[in-house]
């Protein structure tokens, strides 16, 4: 349940865990990475003991399951009765979102050199749909994932590169290769739109070629809510040399009533921790996401089980920490002061939000908040 999304035939994991034989052969590695909390990769702070996880896509391994797995390994890895084994997962498609309704590939293969740095590559693909389409799921699949640092796919109604307020259509970063929106929600793909692929390659020591694809699954009808993405960003970061715990902040005010649904912090090799907080117009403040241990190699999207309602005037605060010391094993040069930049050896300070907007007339003073925004959601005043 927690491993085979990646550890399967054709997956990004270095070995499969789809059978008893696979698990037995790799038991030593499994015990080490599970005991140390390296696997499964999940970095949001754990909820208080006994509370349910607030995350719909929580990958963390429950403590009881972890104990059972380690005990099984210590006691000789018995197979038990094969007739009692769980049924093997049968995937009808190579795509995690299922068979896409449409697949678009880069117009040509991109040669990736063995060493050094590569500038961003921007390539456009025309969709030519005669009418608007609504994307309920999207997945980006590089053909050479070992050299793909990230991919962002933007949408423009014309032929140019236009990052409008709807944000990106889809993204690929380590640990985050697809998105599937809740029922009744989707991102808009305008008729005749152009997809712009922003490709960031990181040479891995061996020359290769890549022709990334994106698969799209369309909603059968117009959704009731349109999903958008926006960044809370700090492009003026300056991280001093040999600083082990450098802090920078960024903020953004929500101009309209908004339902916040997911988060994705983004830093580079020196990234250490991330914190999202919300301050309502009345002054109430709450933590939305706490990532005490950020890992550049696993850049997750954290999707809330219960959405958060943010009235107009709500402030979203982002706090980020970096470790630019020699104690950071991923640090390419602790003796260099680092600023914002695209190369992996520079840094970035982003906190992406996925959200849906709420019509201003939907909330008035004294009106009851709809059930979808109740529960754990933050509610502040009428809007």
Coordinates of C-alpha atoms in Angstrom, one line a residue:
X1 CA 0.0 0.0 0.0
X2 CA 2.7 2.5 0.9
X3 CA 5.6 1.3 -1.4
X4 CA 4.4 -0.1 -4.7
X5 CA 3.5 3.3 -6.3
X6 CA 7.2 3.6 -6.9
X7 CA 8.6 0.2 -6.1
X8 CA 7.0 -1.7 -9.0
X9 CA 8.0 -2.9 -12.4
X10 CA 8.4 0.3 -14.5
X11 CA 8.2 2.5 -11.4
X12 CA 10.8 5.1 -10.3
X13 CA 11.9 2.9 -7.3
X14 CA 15.3 1.1 -7.7
X15 CA 13.6 -2.3 -7.2
X16 CA 10.1 -3.9 -7.1
X17 CA 8.2 -4.8 -3.9
X18 CA 5.2 -6.4 -5.6
X19 CA 5.9 -10.0 -4.5
X20 CA 7.0 -12.0 -1.4
X21 CA 10.3 -12.8 -3.2
X22 CA 10.9 -9.1 -3.8
X23 CA 10.3 -8.2 -0.2
X24 CA 12.5 -11.0 1.1
X25 CA 15.4 -10.1 -1.2
X26 CA 15.3 -6.5 -0.1
X27 CA 14.4 -7.0 3.5
X28 CA 17.7 -5.6 4.9
X29 CA 17.4 -2.3 3.0
X30 CA 13.7 -2.1 3.9
X31 CA 14.5 -2.5 7.6
X32 CA 17.1 0.2 7.5
X33 CA 15.1 2.9 5.7
X34 CA 11.9 2.2 7.5
X35 CA 13.6 2.2 10.9
X36 CA 15.3 5.5 10.1
X37 CA 12.1 7.1 8.8
X38 CA 13.6 7.5 5.3
X39 CA 10.9 5.4 3.7
X40 CA 8.1 5.9 2.9
X41 CA 9.0 9.5 2.1
X42 CA 6.6 11.9 3.9
X43 CA 7.7 15.0 5.7
X44 CA 4.7 16.8 7.1
X45 CA 4.7 16.9 10.9
X46 CA 2.8 14.1 12.5
X47 CA -0.6 15.0 14.0
X48 CA -1.1 14.6 17.8
X49 CA -1.2 11.0 19.0
X50 CA -4.6 9.6 18.3
X51 CA -5.7 12.3 15.9
X52 CA -6.4 11.4 12.2
X53 CA -4.0 12.7 9.6
X54 CA -5.2 15.9 8.0
X55 CA -3.7 14.9 4.7
X56 CA -5.7 13.0 2.0
X57 CA -2.5 11.7 0.4
X58 CA -0.5 10.9 3.6
X59 CA 2.2 8.4 2.7
X60 CA 3.6 7.9 6.2
X61 CA 3.6 4.4 7.6
X62 CA 1.5 3.9 10.7
X63 CA 3.6 3.0 13.8
X64 CA 1.8 -0.4 14.1
X65 CA 2.5 -1.3 10.5
X66 CA 6.1 -0.2 10.9
X67 CA 6.5 -2.4 14.0
X68 CA 4.9 -5.4 12.3
X69 CA 7.2 -5.1 9.3
X70 CA 10.4 -4.8 11.3
X71 CA 9.3 -7.7 13.6
X72 CA 8.6 -9.9 10.5
X73 CA 12.1 -9.1 9.1
X74 CA 13.8 -9.9 12.5
X75 CA 11.9 -13.2 12.7
X76 CA 13.2 -14.7 9.5
X77 CA 10.8 -13.2 6.9
X78 CA 8.3 -16.2 6.9
X79 CA 6.1 -16.3 3.9
X80 CA 3.0 -17.8 5.6
X81 CA 0.3 -19.4 3.6
X82 CA 0.4 -18.1 0.0
X83 CA -3.3 -18.6 -0.3
X84 CA -3.8 -15.9 2.3
X85 CA -1.6 -13.3 0.5
X86 CA -3.3 -10.1 -0.7
X87 CA -4.2 -10.0 -4.4
X88 CA -1.5 -8.4 -6.6
X89 CA -2.4 -4.9 -7.8
X90 CA -3.3 -5.1 -11.5
X91 CA -2.6 -1.8 -13.3
X92 CA -4.5 -1.4 -16.5
X93 CA -2.1 1.3 -17.7
X94 CA 1.5 2.4 -17.4
X95 CA 0.0 5.7 -16.2
X96 CA -0.8 6.2 -12.5
X97 CA -3.9 8.2 -13.4
X98 CA -5.2 5.4 -15.6
X99 CA -5.3 5.5 -19.4
X100 CA -5.2 9.2 -20.4
X101 CA -7.8 10.6 -22.8
X102 CA -4.9 12.6 -24.5
X103 CA -1.1 12.3 -24.5
X104 CA 1.2 15.1 -25.6
X105 CA 5.0 14.6 -26.0
X106 CA 7.8 17.1 -26.5
X107 CA 8.1 17.9 -30.2
X108 CA 11.6 16.4 -30.2
X109 CA 14.1 14.5 -28.1
X110 CA 16.3 16.7 -25.9
X111 CA 20.0 15.7 -25.7
X112 CA 21.2 15.9 -22.1
X113 CA 25.0 16.1 -21.7
X114 CA 26.9 14.0 -19.2
X115 CA 28.2 16.8 -16.9
X116 CA 27.9 20.5 -16.2
X117 CA 24.8 22.6 -16.1
X118 CA 22.0 23.1 -18.7
X119 CA 19.8 26.1 -19.2
X120 CA 16.1 25.7 -18.9
X121 CA 14.4 24.3 -22.1
X122 CA 11.1 25.7 -23.2
X123 CA 9.1 23.8 -25.8
X124 CA 5.5 24.4 -27.0
X125 CA 2.9 21.9 -28.0
X126 CA -0.4 22.9 -29.7
X127 CA -3.4 21.0 -28.5
X128 CA -5.9 22.0 -31.2
X129 CA -9.0 21.0 -29.3
X130 CA -12.1 22.8 -30.9
X131 CA -13.7 23.4 -27.4
X132 CA -12.7 23.9 -23.8
X133 CA -11.7 20.8 -21.9
X134 CA -11.6 20.2 -18.2
X135 CA -8.6 18.3 -16.8
X136 CA -9.5 16.1 -13.8
X137 CA -6.1 14.3 -13.7
X138 CA -2.7 14.9 -15.2
X139 CA 0.6 13.0 -15.1
X140 CA 4.0 14.0 -16.4
X141 CA 6.3 11.1 -17.4
X142 CA 9.9 11.8 -18.5
X143 CA 11.6 9.1 -20.6
X144 CA 14.9 9.8 -18.8
X145 CA 13.8 10.5 -15.2
X146 CA 17.4 10.2 -13.9
X147 CA 18.2 13.6 -15.4
X148 CA 14.9 15.5 -15.1
X149 CA 15.0 17.9 -12.1
X150 CA 11.6 19.2 -12.7
X151 CA 8.9 19.9 -15.4
X152 CA 6.2 22.5 -15.2
X153 CA 3.5 22.6 -17.9
X154 CA 1.9 26.0 -18.5
X155 CA -1.2 26.7 -20.5
X156 CA -1.8 29.7 -22.8
X157 CA -4.8 30.4 -24.9
X158 CA -2.6 31.6 -27.8
X159 CA 0.7 30.5 -29.1
X160 CA 3.0 32.4 -26.7
X161 CA 4.3 31.5 -23.2
X162 CA 1.8 33.2 -20.9
X163 CA 1.8 32.2 -17.2
X164 CA -1.6 33.5 -16.4
X165 CA -3.3 33.6 -13.0
X166 CA -4.6 30.1 -13.3
X167 CA -1.0 28.9 -12.8
X168 CA 0.5 25.7 -14.2
X169 CA -1.5 22.8 -15.6
X170 CA 0.7 20.1 -14.1
X171 CA 4.2 19.6 -12.7
X172 CA 6.8 16.9 -12.2
X173 CA 9.3 17.0 -9.4
X174 CA 10.9 14.1 -7.5
X175 CA 8.1 12.4 -5.4
X176 CA 5.3 14.3 -7.2
X177 CA 4.5 13.1 -10.7
X178 CA 0.8 13.3 -11.0
X179 CA -2.3 15.1 -9.7
X180 CA -5.9 13.9 -9.5
X181 CA -8.5 16.4 -8.4
X182 CA -11.5 15.6 -6.2
X183 CA -14.8 14.9 -7.9
X184 CA -16.4 18.0 -9.3
X185 CA -13.1 19.9 -9.6
X186 CA -10.8 20.4 -12.6
X187 CA -8.4 22.7 -14.3
X188 CA -9.4 24.5 -17.5
X189 CA -7.7 23.7 -20.8
X190 CA -9.0 26.4 -23.2
X191 CA -9.9 25.5 -26.8
X192 CA -6.9 25.6 -29.1
X193 CA -4.6 26.1 -26.1
X194 CA -0.8 25.7 -26.3
X195 CA 1.1 23.7 -23.7
X196 CA 4.5 25.1 -22.7
X197 CA 6.9 22.6 -21.2
X198 CA 9.5 24.2 -18.9
X199 CA 12.2 21.5 -18.7
X200 CA 15.0 21.6 -16.1
X201 CA 17.6 18.9 -16.7
X202 CA 20.4 18.0 -14.3
X203 CA 23.2 15.9 -15.9
X204 CA 23.9 12.7 -14.1
X205 CA 27.3 11.6 -15.4
X206 CA 26.1 9.9 -18.5
X207 CA 24.8 11.5 -21.7
X208 CA 21.3 10.6 -22.6
X209 CA 18.1 11.9 -24.3
X210 CA 14.7 12.7 -23.0
X211 CA 11.2 13.2 -24.6
X212 CA 8.9 13.9 -21.7
X213 CA 5.1 13.3 -22.1
X214 CA 2.0 14.5 -20.3
X215 CA -1.1 12.5 -20.0
X216 CA -4.5 14.2 -19.4
X217 CA -7.8 12.7 -18.3
X218 CA -10.8 14.9 -19.0
X219 CA -14.0 15.4 -16.9
X220 CA -17.1 14.2 -18.6
X221 CA -19.0 17.4 -17.7
X222 CA -18.1 21.0 -16.7
X223 CA -16.9 20.9 -13.1
X224 CA -18.6 22.9 -10.3
X225 CA -15.2 24.3 -9.2
X226 CA -12.2 25.4 -11.1
X227 CA -8.8 24.5 -9.5
X228 CA -6.0 27.2 -9.7
X229 CA -2.4 27.4 -8.5
X230 CA -0.5 30.4 -7.3
X231 CA 2.9 30.9 -5.6
X232 CA 3.8 32.6 -2.3
X233 CA 7.3 33.6 -3.3
X234 CA 10.5 35.3 -2.1
X235 CA 12.9 36.1 -4.9
X236 CA 15.2 38.2 -2.8
X237 CA 16.6 35.5 -0.6
X238 CA 20.2 35.8 0.5
X239 CA 21.6 32.9 2.4
X240 CA 25.0 33.6 4.0
X241 CA 27.9 31.2 3.6
X242 CA 28.2 28.6 6.3
X243 CA 24.9 29.5 7.9
X244 CA 23.1 26.3 9.2
X245 CA 19.7 27.7 9.9
X246 CA 18.9 30.7 7.7
X247 CA 15.3 32.0 7.7
X248 CA 13.4 33.9 5.0
X249 CA 9.7 34.8 4.8
X250 CA 7.1 35.6 2.2
X251 CA 3.4 36.6 2.4
X252 CA 0.4 36.9 0.1
X253 CA -3.1 38.3 0.7
X254 CA -6.1 36.6 -0.8
X255 CA -8.1 39.1 -2.8
X256 CA -11.2 37.0 -2.9
X257 CA -12.9 34.3 -0.9
X258 CA -10.8 31.2 -1.4
X259 CA -10.8 27.5 -0.5
X260 CA -7.2 26.4 0.0
X261 CA -6.8 22.7 -0.8
X262 CA -3.1 21.7 -1.2
X263 CA 0.5 23.0 -0.7
X264 CA 3.9 22.3 -2.3
X265 CA 7.0 24.0 -0.8
X266 CA 9.9 24.3 -3.2
X267 CA 13.5 24.9 -2.4
X268 CA 16.8 23.4 -3.7
X269 CA 19.7 21.5 -2.2
X270 CA 20.0 23.6 0.9
X271 CA 16.3 23.6 1.8
X272 CA 15.8 22.6 5.4
X273 CA 12.2 23.2 6.6
X274 CA 9.0 25.0 5.6
X275 CA 6.0 26.4 7.4
X276 CA 2.7 27.7 6.0
X277 CA 0.5 29.8 8.3
X278 CA -2.9 31.6 7.8
X279 CA -4.0 34.9 9.4
X280 CA -7.7 35.7 9.0
X281 CA -9.0 39.3 8.7
X282 CA -10.0 39.2 12.4
X283 CA -6.4 38.3 13.4
X284 CA -6.9 34.6 14.2
X285 CA -3.8 32.6 13.2
X286 CA -3.3 28.9 12.5
X287 CA -0.6 26.6 11.0
X288 CA -1.6 25.1 7.7
X289 CA 1.4 22.9 7.0
X290 CA 4.6 22.2 9.0
X291 CA 7.5 20.4 7.2
X292 CA 10.2 20.2 9.8
X293 CA 12.5 18.2 7.6
X294 CA 12.4 19.3 3.9
X295 CA 14.0 16.9 1.4
X296 CA 14.8 18.2 -2.1
X297 CA 14.7 14.7 -3.5
X298 CA 11.0 14.2 -2.4
X299 CA 9.0 17.4 -3.1
X300 CA 5.5 16.4 -2.1
X301 CA 2.2 18.0 -2.6
X302 CA 0.3 18.0 0.7
X303 CA -3.4 17.7 -0.1
X304 CA -5.9 18.5 2.8
X305 CA -8.6 16.1 3.6
X306 CA -10.7 19.1 4.8
X307 CA -10.3 22.3 2.8
X308 CA -9.5 25.6 4.5
X309 CA -11.8 28.6 3.8
X310 CA -9.9 31.9 3.5
X311 CA -12.1 35.0 3.3
X312 CA -11.0 38.0 1.3
X313 CA -8.2 39.7 3.1
X314 CA -6.7 36.6 4.5
X315 CA -2.9 36.5 4.7
X316 CA -0.9 33.4 3.9
X317 CA 2.6 33.5 5.5
X318 CA 5.4 31.3 4.3
X319 CA 8.5 30.7 6.4
X320 CA 11.5 28.8 4.9
X321 CA 14.8 27.6 6.4
X322 CA 18.0 26.7 4.6
X323 CA 21.1 24.9 5.8
X324 CA 24.1 26.3 3.9
X325 CA 26.7 24.7 6.2
X326 CA 29.2 21.9 5.7
X327 CA 27.0 19.7 7.8
X328 CA 24.4 19.5 5.0
X329 CA 25.6 16.6 2.8
X330 CA 23.8 17.9 -0.2
X331 CA 25.4 21.3 -0.1
X332 CA 27.5 21.9 -3.2
X333 CA 29.5 24.8 -1.7
X334 CA 29.0 25.9 2.0
X335 CA 31.5 28.8 1.5
X336 CA 29.3 30.6 -1.0
X337 CA 26.6 33.1 -0.2
X338 CA 23.5 32.0 -2.2
X339 CA 20.8 34.0 -3.9
X340 CA 17.6 33.1 -5.8
X341 CA 18.4 31.4 -9.1
X342 CA 17.2 28.6 -11.4
X343 CA 20.2 26.3 -11.2
X344 CA 20.1 23.6 -8.5
X345 CA 23.3 25.1 -7.0
X346 CA 21.4 28.3 -6.4
X347 CA 18.2 28.5 -4.3
X348 CA 14.5 29.1 -4.6
X349 CA 11.9 30.1 -2.1
X350 CA 8.4 29.1 -3.2
X351 CA 5.3 27.9 -1.4
X352 CA 2.7 26.9 -4.0
X353 CA -1.0 26.8 -3.2
X354 CA -3.8 24.9 -5.0
X355 CA -7.2 26.6 -4.4
X356 CA -10.7 27.2 -5.7
X357 CA -12.3 30.6 -5.6
X358 CA -15.7 31.3 -3.9
X359 CA -18.2 33.7 -5.4
X360 CA -18.3 36.8 -3.2
X361 CA -22.1 36.7 -2.8
X362 CA -21.9 33.1 -1.5
X363 CA -21.1 34.2 2.1
X364 CA -22.9 37.0 4.0
X365 CA -22.7 37.9 7.7
X366 CA -24.4 35.3 9.8
X367 CA -24.8 32.8 6.9
X368 CA -23.9 29.2 7.7
X369 CA -20.8 27.9 6.1
X370 CA -21.5 25.0 3.7
X371 CA -20.7 21.5 4.9
X372 CA -17.7 21.1 2.6
X373 CA -15.9 23.9 4.5
X374 CA -16.7 22.7 7.9
X375 CA -14.8 20.3 10.1
X376 CA -11.1 21.2 10.5
X377 CA -11.4 24.3 8.2
X378 CA -10.5 27.7 9.4
X379 CA -13.6 30.0 9.2
X380 CA -13.4 33.7 9.9
X381 CA -16.3 36.1 9.5
X382 CA -18.7 36.6 6.6
X383 CA -17.7 37.3 3.1

